[in-house]
Amino acid sequence: MRQISLILVATISLFSMTSTLQAGEDGWVSLMDGKTFDGWKINENPDSWKIEDGAFTCQGERSHLFYIGDDKPFKNFEFQCQVKTEPNSNGGIYFHTKYQDEGWPKGGFECQVNNTYEKDPKKTASIYAVSNILYDSPAVDNEWFDYKIIVKGNHVQTLINDKVCVDYYEPQGAKPGQDFERVLSSGTFALQAHDPGSKVYFRGIKVKRLPE
């Protein structure tokens, strides 16, 4: 009986992991179910993450929530979600990254989430330290806004509420940095809990793969 129960639990867990990967006719795949962290993995300080009203909510010591629900790396894609920030909050959305146990992710790029965070002038929709929007955010606190990231070859766009904010072309021959790679490749996604004073919400996370 115990063995049967364990098999049943494993089957249910596998189903819940893979059920989020079913693409619709338009090619979009939901990456969250709004109830659990299935398909995602928190590294350090797991208490920094909660689920509130169908959204991943972060507030606490530095922590990153990595998407691990698909073994195939994402190269070219459209990613979108809804984000909400409380005043003076900082967060981020990573792409082309990979799981690491602690620290700021070295792999890939961070798309900034920061409408009014006082300590950093790089605002929402910036590709952090690569193509920055300084001082004036395209979004506001306490309101949900649509955040899109589109990657096609060497071309990256970030859009807020369907308005293109960053239109970046990686130069030919770009090399990974020593501390942070910040070079286009492939990988997964991650969300950032930045600090105890910041509170950020993410919901409706989905992705559509594009031809490579």
mmCIF file with all atom_site columns, C-alpha atoms in Angstrom:
data_model
loop_
_atom_site.group_PDB
_atom_site.id
_atom_site.type_symbol
_atom_site.label_atom_id
_atom_site.label_alt_id
_atom_site.label_comp_id
_atom_site.label_asym_id
_atom_site.label_entity_id
_atom_site.label_seq_id
_atom_site.pdbx_PDB_ins_code
_atom_site.Cartn_x
_atom_site.Cartn_y
_atom_site.Cartn_z
_atom_site.occupancy
_atom_site.B_iso_or_equiv
_atom_site.pdbx_formal_charge
_atom_site.auth_seq_id
_atom_site.auth_comp_id
_atom_site.auth_asym_id
_atom_site.auth_atom_id
_atom_site.pdbx_PDB_model_num
ATOM 1   C CA . MET A 1 1   ? 0.000  0.000  0.000   1.00 0.00 ? 1   MET A CA 1
ATOM 2   C CA . ARG A 1 2   ? 2.826  2.410  0.874   1.00 0.00 ? 2   ARG A CA 1
ATOM 3   C CA . GLN A 1 3   ? 4.506  1.728  -2.465  1.00 0.00 ? 3   GLN A CA 1
ATOM 4   C CA . ILE A 1 4   ? 1.264  2.363  -4.367  1.00 0.00 ? 4   ILE A CA 1
ATOM 5   C CA . SER A 1 5   ? 0.772  5.627  -2.459  1.00 0.00 ? 5   SER A CA 1
ATOM 6   C CA . LEU A 1 6   ? 4.269  6.789  -3.311  1.00 0.00 ? 6   LEU A CA 1
ATOM 7   C CA . ILE A 1 7   ? 3.718  5.982  -6.978  1.00 0.00 ? 7   ILE A CA 1
ATOM 8   C CA . LEU A 1 8   ? 0.436  7.889  -6.937  1.00 0.00 ? 8   LEU A CA 1
ATOM 9   C CA . VAL A 1 9   ? 2.042  10.935 -5.323  1.00 0.00 ? 9   VAL A CA 1
ATOM 10  C CA . ALA A 1 10  ? 4.880  10.860 -7.850  1.00 0.00 ? 10  ALA A CA 1
ATOM 11  C CA . THR A 1 11  ? 2.393  10.617 -10.718 1.00 0.00 ? 11  THR A CA 1
ATOM 12  C CA . ILE A 1 12  ? 0.360  13.544 -9.420  1.00 0.00 ? 12  ILE A CA 1
ATOM 13  C CA . SER A 1 13  ? 3.528  15.606 -8.916  1.00 0.00 ? 13  SER A CA 1
ATOM 14  C CA . LEU A 1 14  ? 4.695  14.829 -12.448 1.00 0.00 ? 14  LEU A CA 1
ATOM 15  C CA . PHE A 1 15  ? 1.319  15.768 -13.874 1.00 0.00 ? 15  PHE A CA 1
ATOM 16  C CA . SER A 1 16  ? 1.259  19.061 -11.985 1.00 0.00 ? 16  SER A CA 1
ATOM 17  C CA . MET A 1 17  ? 4.752  19.832 -13.266 1.00 0.00 ? 17  MET A CA 1
ATOM 18  C CA . THR A 1 18  ? 4.011  19.066 -16.900 1.00 0.00 ? 18  THR A CA 1
ATOM 19  C CA . SER A 1 19  ? 0.456  20.352 -17.081 1.00 0.00 ? 19  SER A CA 1
ATOM 20  C CA . THR A 1 20  ? 1.732  23.957 -17.137 1.00 0.00 ? 20  THR A CA 1
ATOM 21  C CA . LEU A 1 21  ? 3.695  23.134 -20.309 1.00 0.00 ? 21  LEU A CA 1
ATOM 22  C CA . GLN A 1 22  ? 0.715  22.526 -22.590 1.00 0.00 ? 22  GLN A CA 1
ATOM 23  C CA . ALA A 1 23  ? 0.843  25.109 -25.365 1.00 0.00 ? 23  ALA A CA 1
ATOM 24  C CA . GLY A 1 24  ? -2.346 26.590 -26.704 1.00 0.00 ? 24  GLY A CA 1
ATOM 25  C CA . GLU A 1 25  ? -3.134 26.863 -30.392 1.00 0.00 ? 25  GLU A CA 1
ATOM 26  C CA . ASP A 1 26  ? -1.386 30.248 -30.420 1.00 0.00 ? 26  ASP A CA 1
ATOM 27  C CA . GLY A 1 27  ? 1.816  28.717 -29.046 1.00 0.00 ? 27  GLY A CA 1
ATOM 28  C CA . TRP A 1 28  ? 1.681  30.309 -25.609 1.00 0.00 ? 28  TRP A CA 1
ATOM 29  C CA . VAL A 1 29  ? 2.559  28.203 -22.543 1.00 0.00 ? 29  VAL A CA 1
ATOM 30  C CA . SER A 1 30  ? 1.595  29.142 -18.996 1.00 0.00 ? 30  SER A CA 1
ATOM 31  C CA . LEU A 1 31  ? 4.514  28.876 -16.564 1.00 0.00 ? 31  LEU A CA 1
ATOM 32  C CA . MET A 1 32  ? 2.514  29.123 -13.332 1.00 0.00 ? 32  MET A CA 1
ATOM 33  C CA . ASP A 1 33  ? -0.750 27.821 -11.941 1.00 0.00 ? 33  ASP A CA 1
ATOM 34  C CA . GLY A 1 34  ? -1.296 30.645 -9.436  1.00 0.00 ? 34  GLY A CA 1
ATOM 35  C CA . LYS A 1 35  ? -1.562 28.198 -6.528  1.00 0.00 ? 35  LYS A CA 1
ATOM 36  C CA . THR A 1 36  ? 1.822  26.487 -6.171  1.00 0.00 ? 36  THR A CA 1
ATOM 37  C CA . PHE A 1 37  ? 5.494  26.860 -7.066  1.00 0.00 ? 37  PHE A CA 1
ATOM 38  C CA . ASP A 1 38  ? 5.325  23.787 -9.331  1.00 0.00 ? 38  ASP A CA 1
ATOM 39  C CA . GLY A 1 39  ? 7.887  24.187 -12.109 1.00 0.00 ? 39  GLY A CA 1
ATOM 40  C CA . TRP A 1 40  ? 9.901  26.725 -10.140 1.00 0.00 ? 40  TRP A CA 1
ATOM 41  C CA . LYS A 1 41  ? 12.801 26.493 -7.694  1.00 0.00 ? 41  LYS A CA 1
ATOM 42  C CA . ILE A 1 42  ? 13.768 29.004 -5.015  1.00 0.00 ? 42  ILE A CA 1
ATOM 43  C CA . ASN A 1 43  ? 17.450 29.250 -4.187  1.00 0.00 ? 43  ASN A CA 1
ATOM 44  C CA . GLU A 1 44  ? 18.499 31.099 -1.003  1.00 0.00 ? 44  GLU A CA 1
ATOM 45  C CA . ASN A 1 45  ? 16.084 32.575 1.579   1.00 0.00 ? 45  ASN A CA 1
ATOM 46  C CA . PRO A 1 46  ? 12.898 30.741 0.554   1.00 0.00 ? 46  PRO A CA 1
ATOM 47  C CA . ASP A 1 47  ? 10.861 32.746 3.090   1.00 0.00 ? 47  ASP A CA 1
ATOM 48  C CA . SER A 1 48  ? 11.205 35.718 0.729   1.00 0.00 ? 48  SER A CA 1
ATOM 49  C CA . TRP A 1 49  ? 8.571  34.153 -1.573  1.00 0.00 ? 49  TRP A CA 1
ATOM 50  C CA . LYS A 1 50  ? 4.841  33.617 -1.133  1.00 0.00 ? 50  LYS A CA 1
ATOM 51  C CA . ILE A 1 51  ? 1.756  33.185 -3.298  1.00 0.00 ? 51  ILE A CA 1
ATOM 52  C CA . GLU A 1 52  ? -0.943 35.803 -2.797  1.00 0.00 ? 52  GLU A CA 1
ATOM 53  C CA . ASP A 1 53  ? -4.137 35.990 -4.865  1.00 0.00 ? 53  ASP A CA 1
ATOM 54  C CA . GLY A 1 54  ? -2.626 33.971 -7.694  1.00 0.00 ? 54  GLY A CA 1
ATOM 55  C CA . ALA A 1 55  ? 0.632  35.931 -7.829  1.00 0.00 ? 55  ALA A CA 1
ATOM 56  C CA . PHE A 1 56  ? 4.212  35.135 -6.875  1.00 0.00 ? 56  PHE A CA 1
ATOM 57  C CA . THR A 1 57  ? 5.010  37.723 -4.242  1.00 0.00 ? 57  THR A CA 1
ATOM 58  C CA . CYS A 1 58  ? 8.504  38.556 -3.047  1.00 0.00 ? 58  CYS A CA 1
ATOM 59  C CA . GLN A 1 59  ? 9.658  40.507 -0.024  1.00 0.00 ? 59  GLN A CA 1
ATOM 60  C CA . GLY A 1 60  ? 12.696 39.634 2.059   1.00 0.00 ? 60  GLY A CA 1
ATOM 61  C CA . GLU A 1 61  ? 16.368 38.875 1.852   1.00 0.00 ? 61  GLU A CA 1
ATOM 62  C CA . ARG A 1 62  ? 17.903 38.357 -1.579  1.00 0.00 ? 62  ARG A CA 1
ATOM 63  C CA . SER A 1 63  ? 16.423 35.321 -3.331  1.00 0.00 ? 63  SER A CA 1
ATOM 64  C CA . HIS A 1 64  ? 15.748 34.169 -6.866  1.00 0.00 ? 64  HIS A CA 1
ATOM 65  C CA . LEU A 1 65  ? 12.936 31.999 -8.186  1.00 0.00 ? 65  LEU A CA 1
ATOM 66  C CA . PHE A 1 66  ? 14.091 29.979 -11.207 1.00 0.00 ? 66  PHE A CA 1
ATOM 67  C CA . TYR A 1 67  ? 11.840 28.326 -13.774 1.00 0.00 ? 67  TYR A CA 1
ATOM 68  C CA . ILE A 1 68  ? 12.812 24.636 -14.037 1.00 0.00 ? 68  ILE A CA 1
ATOM 69  C CA . GLY A 1 69  ? 9.634  23.223 -15.579 1.00 0.00 ? 69  GLY A CA 1
ATOM 70  C CA . ASP A 1 70  ? 11.098 22.632 -19.038 1.00 0.00 ? 70  ASP A CA 1
ATOM 71  C CA . ASP A 1 71  ? 14.435 20.965 -19.741 1.00 0.00 ? 71  ASP A CA 1
ATOM 72  C CA . LYS A 1 72  ? 14.759 22.599 -23.161 1.00 0.00 ? 72  LYS A CA 1
ATOM 73  C CA . PRO A 1 73  ? 16.531 25.981 -22.886 1.00 0.00 ? 73  PRO A CA 1
ATOM 74  C CA . PHE A 1 74  ? 14.754 29.082 -24.158 1.00 0.00 ? 74  PHE A CA 1
ATOM 75  C CA . LYS A 1 75  ? 16.618 30.924 -26.917 1.00 0.00 ? 75  LYS A CA 1
ATOM 76  C CA . ASN A 1 76  ? 14.202 32.935 -29.068 1.00 0.00 ? 76  ASN A CA 1
ATOM 77  C CA . PHE A 1 77  ? 10.878 33.696 -27.399 1.00 0.00 ? 77  PHE A CA 1
ATOM 78  C CA . GLU A 1 78  ? 8.174  36.096 -26.320 1.00 0.00 ? 78  GLU A CA 1
ATOM 79  C CA . PHE A 1 79  ? 7.763  36.264 -22.547 1.00 0.00 ? 79  PHE A CA 1
ATOM 80  C CA . GLN A 1 80  ? 5.037  38.148 -20.783 1.00 0.00 ? 80  GLN A CA 1
ATOM 81  C CA . CYS A 1 81  ? 3.616  38.627 -17.329 1.00 0.00 ? 81  CYS A CA 1
ATOM 82  C CA . GLN A 1 82  ? 1.912  41.198 -15.170 1.00 0.00 ? 82  GLN A CA 1
ATOM 83  C CA . VAL A 1 83  ? 3.864  42.982 -12.479 1.00 0.00 ? 83  VAL A CA 1
ATOM 84  C CA . LYS A 1 84  ? 2.941  45.226 -9.575  1.00 0.00 ? 84  LYS A CA 1
ATOM 85  C CA . THR A 1 85  ? 5.305  47.093 -7.252  1.00 0.00 ? 85  THR A CA 1
ATOM 86  C CA . GLU A 1 86  ? 4.849  48.770 -3.928  1.00 0.00 ? 86  GLU A CA 1
ATOM 87  C CA . PRO A 1 87  ? 6.608  52.141 -3.497  1.00 0.00 ? 87  PRO A CA 1
ATOM 88  C CA . ASN A 1 88  ? 10.415 52.119 -3.271  1.00 0.00 ? 88  ASN A CA 1
ATOM 89  C CA . SER A 1 89  ? 10.662 48.503 -4.468  1.00 0.00 ? 89  SER A CA 1
ATOM 90  C CA . ASN A 1 90  ? 13.251 46.759 -6.628  1.00 0.00 ? 90  ASN A CA 1
ATOM 91  C CA . GLY A 1 91  ? 13.024 43.434 -8.448  1.00 0.00 ? 91  GLY A CA 1
ATOM 92  C CA . GLY A 1 92  ? 13.850 41.832 -11.752 1.00 0.00 ? 92  GLY A CA 1
ATOM 93  C CA . ILE A 1 93  ? 13.092 39.289 -14.469 1.00 0.00 ? 93  ILE A CA 1
ATOM 94  C CA . TYR A 1 94  ? 16.015 37.262 -15.817 1.00 0.00 ? 94  TYR A CA 1
ATOM 95  C CA . PHE A 1 95  ? 16.248 35.472 -19.136 1.00 0.00 ? 95  PHE A CA 1
ATOM 96  C CA . HIS A 1 96  ? 18.938 33.219 -20.663 1.00 0.00 ? 96  HIS A CA 1
ATOM 97  C CA . THR A 1 97  ? 19.989 32.455 -17.105 1.00 0.00 ? 97  THR A CA 1
ATOM 98  C CA . LYS A 1 98  ? 20.578 29.208 -15.219 1.00 0.00 ? 98  LYS A CA 1
ATOM 99  C CA . TYR A 1 99  ? 19.959 28.019 -11.685 1.00 0.00 ? 99  TYR A CA 1
ATOM 100 C CA . GLN A 1 100 ? 22.538 28.850 -9.030  1.00 0.00 ? 100 GLN A CA 1
ATOM 101 C CA . ASP A 1 101 ? 22.348 28.229 -5.292  1.00 0.00 ? 101 ASP A CA 1
ATOM 102 C CA . GLU A 1 102 ? 23.008 31.779 -4.125  1.00 0.00 ? 102 GLU A CA 1
ATOM 103 C CA . GLY A 1 103 ? 24.042 35.258 -5.183  1.00 0.00 ? 103 GLY A CA 1
ATOM 104 C CA . TRP A 1 104 ? 22.954 37.528 -8.007  1.00 0.00 ? 104 TRP A CA 1
ATOM 105 C CA . PRO A 1 105 ? 22.536 35.341 -11.129 1.00 0.00 ? 105 PRO A CA 1
ATOM 106 C CA . LYS A 1 106 ? 25.646 35.426 -13.280 1.00 0.00 ? 106 LYS A CA 1
ATOM 107 C CA . GLY A 1 107 ? 24.092 33.956 -16.407 1.00 0.00 ? 107 GLY A CA 1
ATOM 108 C CA . GLY A 1 108 ? 21.923 35.882 -18.832 1.00 0.00 ? 108 GLY A CA 1
ATOM 109 C CA . PHE A 1 109 ? 20.337 39.295 -18.476 1.00 0.00 ? 109 PHE A CA 1
ATOM 110 C CA . GLU A 1 110 ? 18.173 41.040 -15.892 1.00 0.00 ? 110 GLU A CA 1
ATOM 111 C CA . CYS A 1 111 ? 15.218 43.093 -17.049 1.00 0.00 ? 111 CYS A CA 1
ATOM 112 C CA . GLN A 1 112 ? 14.751 45.640 -14.309 1.00 0.00 ? 112 GLN A CA 1
ATOM 113 C CA . VAL A 1 113 ? 11.657 46.131 -12.162 1.00 0.00 ? 113 VAL A CA 1
ATOM 114 C CA . ASN A 1 114 ? 11.982 49.505 -10.410 1.00 0.00 ? 114 ASN A CA 1
ATOM 115 C CA . ASN A 1 115 ? 9.511  52.348 -10.565 1.00 0.00 ? 115 ASN A CA 1
ATOM 116 C CA . THR A 1 116 ? 10.514 54.425 -7.529  1.00 0.00 ? 116 THR A CA 1
ATOM 117 C CA . TYR A 1 117 ? 13.380 52.567 -5.815  1.00 0.00 ? 117 TYR A CA 1
ATOM 118 C CA . GLU A 1 118 ? 15.548 55.421 -4.573  1.00 0.00 ? 118 GLU A CA 1
ATOM 119 C CA . LYS A 1 119 ? 18.964 53.740 -4.531  1.00 0.00 ? 119 LYS A CA 1
ATOM 120 C CA . ASP A 1 120 ? 19.111 52.810 -8.225  1.00 0.00 ? 120 ASP A CA 1
ATOM 121 C CA . PRO A 1 121 ? 18.346 55.136 -11.170 1.00 0.00 ? 121 PRO A CA 1
ATOM 122 C CA . LYS A 1 122 ? 17.889 52.191 -13.600 1.00 0.00 ? 122 LYS A CA 1
ATOM 123 C CA . LYS A 1 123 ? 14.144 51.896 -14.031 1.00 0.00 ? 123 LYS A CA 1
ATOM 124 C CA . THR A 1 124 ? 11.584 49.336 -15.140 1.00 0.00 ? 124 THR A CA 1
ATOM 125 C CA . ALA A 1 125 ? 12.164 47.850 -18.630 1.00 0.00 ? 125 ALA A CA 1
ATOM 126 C CA . SER A 1 126 ? 15.927 48.450 -18.521 1.00 0.00 ? 126 SER A CA 1
ATOM 127 C CA . ILE A 1 127 ? 18.152 45.579 -19.601 1.00 0.00 ? 127 ILE A CA 1
ATOM 128 C CA . TYR A 1 128 ? 20.268 46.025 -16.540 1.00 0.00 ? 128 TYR A CA 1
ATOM 129 C CA . ALA A 1 129 ? 23.712 47.575 -17.167 1.00 0.00 ? 129 ALA A CA 1
ATOM 130 C CA . VAL A 1 130 ? 23.289 46.931 -20.916 1.00 0.00 ? 130 VAL A CA 1
ATOM 131 C CA . SER A 1 131 ? 20.557 49.294 -22.087 1.00 0.00 ? 131 SER A CA 1
ATOM 132 C CA . ASN A 1 132 ? 19.217 51.418 -19.261 1.00 0.00 ? 132 ASN A CA 1
ATOM 133 C CA . ILE A 1 133 ? 16.195 53.642 -18.778 1.00 0.00 ? 133 ILE A CA 1
ATOM 134 C CA . LEU A 1 134 ? 17.296 56.235 -16.251 1.00 0.00 ? 134 LEU A CA 1
ATOM 135 C CA . TYR A 1 135 ? 15.200 58.068 -13.660 1.00 0.00 ? 135 TYR A CA 1
ATOM 136 C CA . ASP A 1 136 ? 11.764 58.023 -15.377 1.00 0.00 ? 136 ASP A CA 1
ATOM 137 C CA . SER A 1 137 ? 9.900  54.716 -15.190 1.00 0.00 ? 137 SER A CA 1
ATOM 138 C CA . PRO A 1 138 ? 7.375  53.708 -17.861 1.00 0.00 ? 138 PRO A CA 1
ATOM 139 C CA . ALA A 1 139 ? 5.208  52.140 -15.109 1.00 0.00 ? 139 ALA A CA 1
ATOM 140 C CA . VAL A 1 140 ? 3.844  53.268 -11.760 1.00 0.00 ? 140 VAL A CA 1
ATOM 141 C CA . ASP A 1 141 ? 3.595  51.725 -8.300  1.00 0.00 ? 141 ASP A CA 1
ATOM 142 C CA . ASN A 1 142 ? 0.461  50.049 -6.929  1.00 0.00 ? 142 ASN A CA 1
ATOM 143 C CA . GLU A 1 143 ? -0.903 49.263 -10.415 1.00 0.00 ? 143 GLU A CA 1
ATOM 144 C CA . TRP A 1 144 ? -0.574 46.079 -12.440 1.00 0.00 ? 144 TRP A CA 1
ATOM 145 C CA . PHE A 1 145 ? 1.320  46.576 -15.690 1.00 0.00 ? 145 PHE A CA 1
ATOM 146 C CA . ASP A 1 146 ? 2.106  44.272 -18.608 1.00 0.00 ? 146 ASP A CA 1
ATOM 147 C CA . TYR A 1 147 ? 5.780  43.372 -18.998 1.00 0.00 ? 147 TYR A CA 1
ATOM 148 C CA . LYS A 1 148 ? 6.966  41.737 -22.225 1.00 0.00 ? 148 LYS A CA 1
ATOM 149 C CA . ILE A 1 149 ? 10.406 40.556 -23.283 1.00 0.00 ? 149 ILE A CA 1
ATOM 150 C CA . ILE A 1 150 ? 11.032 39.516 -26.900 1.00 0.00 ? 150 ILE A CA 1
ATOM 151 C CA . VAL A 1 151 ? 14.273 37.866 -27.990 1.00 0.00 ? 151 VAL A CA 1
ATOM 152 C CA . LYS A 1 152 ? 15.020 37.090 -31.657 1.00 0.00 ? 152 LYS A CA 1
ATOM 153 C CA . GLY A 1 153 ? 18.636 36.321 -32.492 1.00 0.00 ? 153 GLY A CA 1
ATOM 154 C CA . ASN A 1 154 ? 20.714 39.324 -31.421 1.00 0.00 ? 154 ASN A CA 1
ATOM 155 C CA . HIS A 1 155 ? 17.639 41.535 -30.941 1.00 0.00 ? 155 HIS A CA 1
ATOM 156 C CA . VAL A 1 156 ? 15.960 42.134 -27.579 1.00 0.00 ? 156 VAL A CA 1
ATOM 157 C CA . GLN A 1 157 ? 12.944 44.311 -26.865 1.00 0.00 ? 157 GLN A CA 1
ATOM 158 C CA . THR A 1 158 ? 11.252 45.126 -23.581 1.00 0.00 ? 158 THR A CA 1
ATOM 159 C CA . LEU A 1 159 ? 7.708  46.452 -23.634 1.00 0.00 ? 159 LEU A CA 1
ATOM 160 C CA . ILE A 1 160 ? 5.567  47.935 -20.881 1.00 0.00 ? 160 ILE A CA 1
ATOM 161 C CA . ASN A 1 161 ? 1.837  48.005 -21.557 1.00 0.00 ? 161 ASN A CA 1
ATOM 162 C CA . ASP A 1 162 ? 2.643  47.160 -25.212 1.00 0.00 ? 162 ASP A CA 1
ATOM 163 C CA . LYS A 1 163 ? 4.949  50.172 -25.638 1.00 0.00 ? 163 LYS A CA 1
ATOM 164 C CA . VAL A 1 164 ? 8.525  49.396 -26.722 1.00 0.00 ? 164 VAL A CA 1
ATOM 165 C CA . CYS A 1 165 ? 10.861 50.795 -24.070 1.00 0.00 ? 165 CYS A CA 1
ATOM 166 C CA . VAL A 1 166 ? 14.213 49.172 -24.955 1.00 0.00 ? 166 VAL A CA 1
ATOM 167 C CA . ASP A 1 167 ? 15.210 48.086 -28.467 1.00 0.00 ? 167 ASP A CA 1
ATOM 168 C CA . TYR A 1 168 ? 18.630 46.476 -28.135 1.00 0.00 ? 168 TYR A CA 1
ATOM 169 C CA . TYR A 1 169 ? 20.840 44.796 -30.721 1.00 0.00 ? 169 TYR A CA 1
ATOM 170 C CA . GLU A 1 170 ? 23.782 42.877 -29.314 1.00 0.00 ? 170 GLU A CA 1
ATOM 171 C CA . PRO A 1 171 ? 26.953 43.827 -31.200 1.00 0.00 ? 171 PRO A CA 1
ATOM 172 C CA . GLN A 1 172 ? 28.746 41.174 -33.190 1.00 0.00 ? 172 GLN A CA 1
ATOM 173 C CA . GLY A 1 173 ? 31.494 39.476 -31.214 1.00 0.00 ? 173 GLY A CA 1
ATOM 174 C CA . ALA A 1 174 ? 30.061 40.294 -27.770 1.00 0.00 ? 174 ALA A CA 1
ATOM 175 C CA . LYS A 1 175 ? 31.896 38.417 -25.011 1.00 0.00 ? 175 LYS A CA 1
ATOM 176 C CA . PRO A 1 176 ? 30.634 37.278 -21.580 1.00 0.00 ? 176 PRO A CA 1
ATOM 177 C CA . GLY A 1 177 ? 31.628 39.527 -18.698 1.00 0.00 ? 177 GLY A CA 1
ATOM 178 C CA . GLN A 1 178 ? 33.718 38.238 -15.811 1.00 0.00 ? 178 GLN A CA 1
ATOM 179 C CA . ASP A 1 179 ? 31.172 38.839 -13.041 1.00 0.00 ? 179 ASP A CA 1
ATOM 180 C CA . PHE A 1 180 ? 27.948 38.814 -15.084 1.00 0.00 ? 180 PHE A CA 1
ATOM 181 C CA . GLU A 1 181 ? 27.805 37.182 -18.506 1.00 0.00 ? 181 GLU A CA 1
ATOM 182 C CA . ARG A 1 182 ? 25.242 39.483 -20.167 1.00 0.00 ? 182 ARG A CA 1
ATOM 183 C CA . VAL A 1 183 ? 25.642 37.883 -23.582 1.00 0.00 ? 183 VAL A CA 1
ATOM 184 C CA . LEU A 1 184 ? 22.827 36.327 -25.598 1.00 0.00 ? 184 LEU A CA 1
ATOM 185 C CA . SER A 1 185 ? 22.788 32.535 -25.544 1.00 0.00 ? 185 SER A CA 1
ATOM 186 C CA . SER A 1 186 ? 19.949 30.420 -24.133 1.00 0.00 ? 186 SER A CA 1
ATOM 187 C CA . GLY A 1 187 ? 18.653 29.401 -20.723 1.00 0.00 ? 187 GLY A CA 1
ATOM 188 C CA . THR A 1 188 ? 15.720 29.786 -18.408 1.00 0.00 ? 188 THR A CA 1
ATOM 189 C CA . PHE A 1 189 ? 13.882 32.549 -16.553 1.00 0.00 ? 189 PHE A CA 1
ATOM 190 C CA . ALA A 1 190 ? 14.165 33.781 -12.970 1.00 0.00 ? 190 ALA A CA 1
ATOM 191 C CA . LEU A 1 191 ? 12.411 36.319 -10.789 1.00 0.00 ? 191 LEU A CA 1
ATOM 192 C CA . GLN A 1 192 ? 14.206 38.418 -8.204  1.00 0.00 ? 192 GLN A CA 1
ATOM 193 C CA . ALA A 1 193 ? 13.491 39.207 -4.560  1.00 0.00 ? 193 ALA A CA 1
ATOM 194 C CA . HIS A 1 194 ? 15.866 42.119 -4.031  1.00 0.00 ? 194 HIS A CA 1
ATOM 195 C CA . ASP A 1 195 ? 15.672 43.204 -0.388  1.00 0.00 ? 195 ASP A CA 1
ATOM 196 C CA . PRO A 1 196 ? 13.361 43.242 2.670   1.00 0.00 ? 196 PRO A CA 1
ATOM 197 C CA . GLY A 1 197 ? 12.092 46.741 1.899   1.00 0.00 ? 197 GLY A CA 1
ATOM 198 C CA . SER A 1 198 ? 10.903 45.825 -1.592  1.00 0.00 ? 198 SER A CA 1
ATOM 199 C CA . LYS A 1 199 ? 7.624  44.076 -2.399  1.00 0.00 ? 199 LYS A CA 1
ATOM 200 C CA . VAL A 1 200 ? 6.892  42.964 -5.956  1.00 0.00 ? 200 VAL A CA 1
ATOM 201 C CA . TYR A 1 201 ? 4.110  40.797 -7.418  1.00 0.00 ? 201 TYR A CA 1
ATOM 202 C CA . PHE A 1 202 ? 4.254  38.640 -10.586 1.00 0.00 ? 202 PHE A CA 1
ATOM 203 C CA . ARG A 1 203 ? 1.285  36.891 -12.182 1.00 0.00 ? 203 ARG A CA 1
ATOM 204 C CA . GLY A 1 204 ? 0.079  35.544 -15.538 1.00 0.00 ? 204 GLY A CA 1
ATOM 205 C CA . ILE A 1 205 ? 3.558  34.351 -16.507 1.00 0.00 ? 205 ILE A CA 1
ATOM 206 C CA . LYS A 1 206 ? 3.684  32.743 -19.952 1.00 0.00 ? 206 LYS A CA 1
ATOM 207 C CA . VAL A 1 207 ? 6.040  32.251 -22.858 1.00 0.00 ? 207 VAL A CA 1
ATOM 208 C CA . LYS A 1 208 ? 5.936  31.447 -26.567 1.00 0.00 ? 208 LYS A CA 1
ATOM 209 C CA . ARG A 1 209 ? 8.961  29.918 -28.262 1.00 0.00 ? 209 ARG A CA 1
ATOM 210 C CA . LEU A 1 210 ? 10.018 31.498 -31.561 1.00 0.00 ? 210 LEU A CA 1
ATOM 211 C CA . PRO A 1 211 ? 11.931 29.829 -34.422 1.00 0.00 ? 211 PRO A CA 1
ATOM 212 C CA . GLU A 1 212 ? 15.670 29.527 -33.839 1.00 0.00 ? 212 GLU A CA 1
#
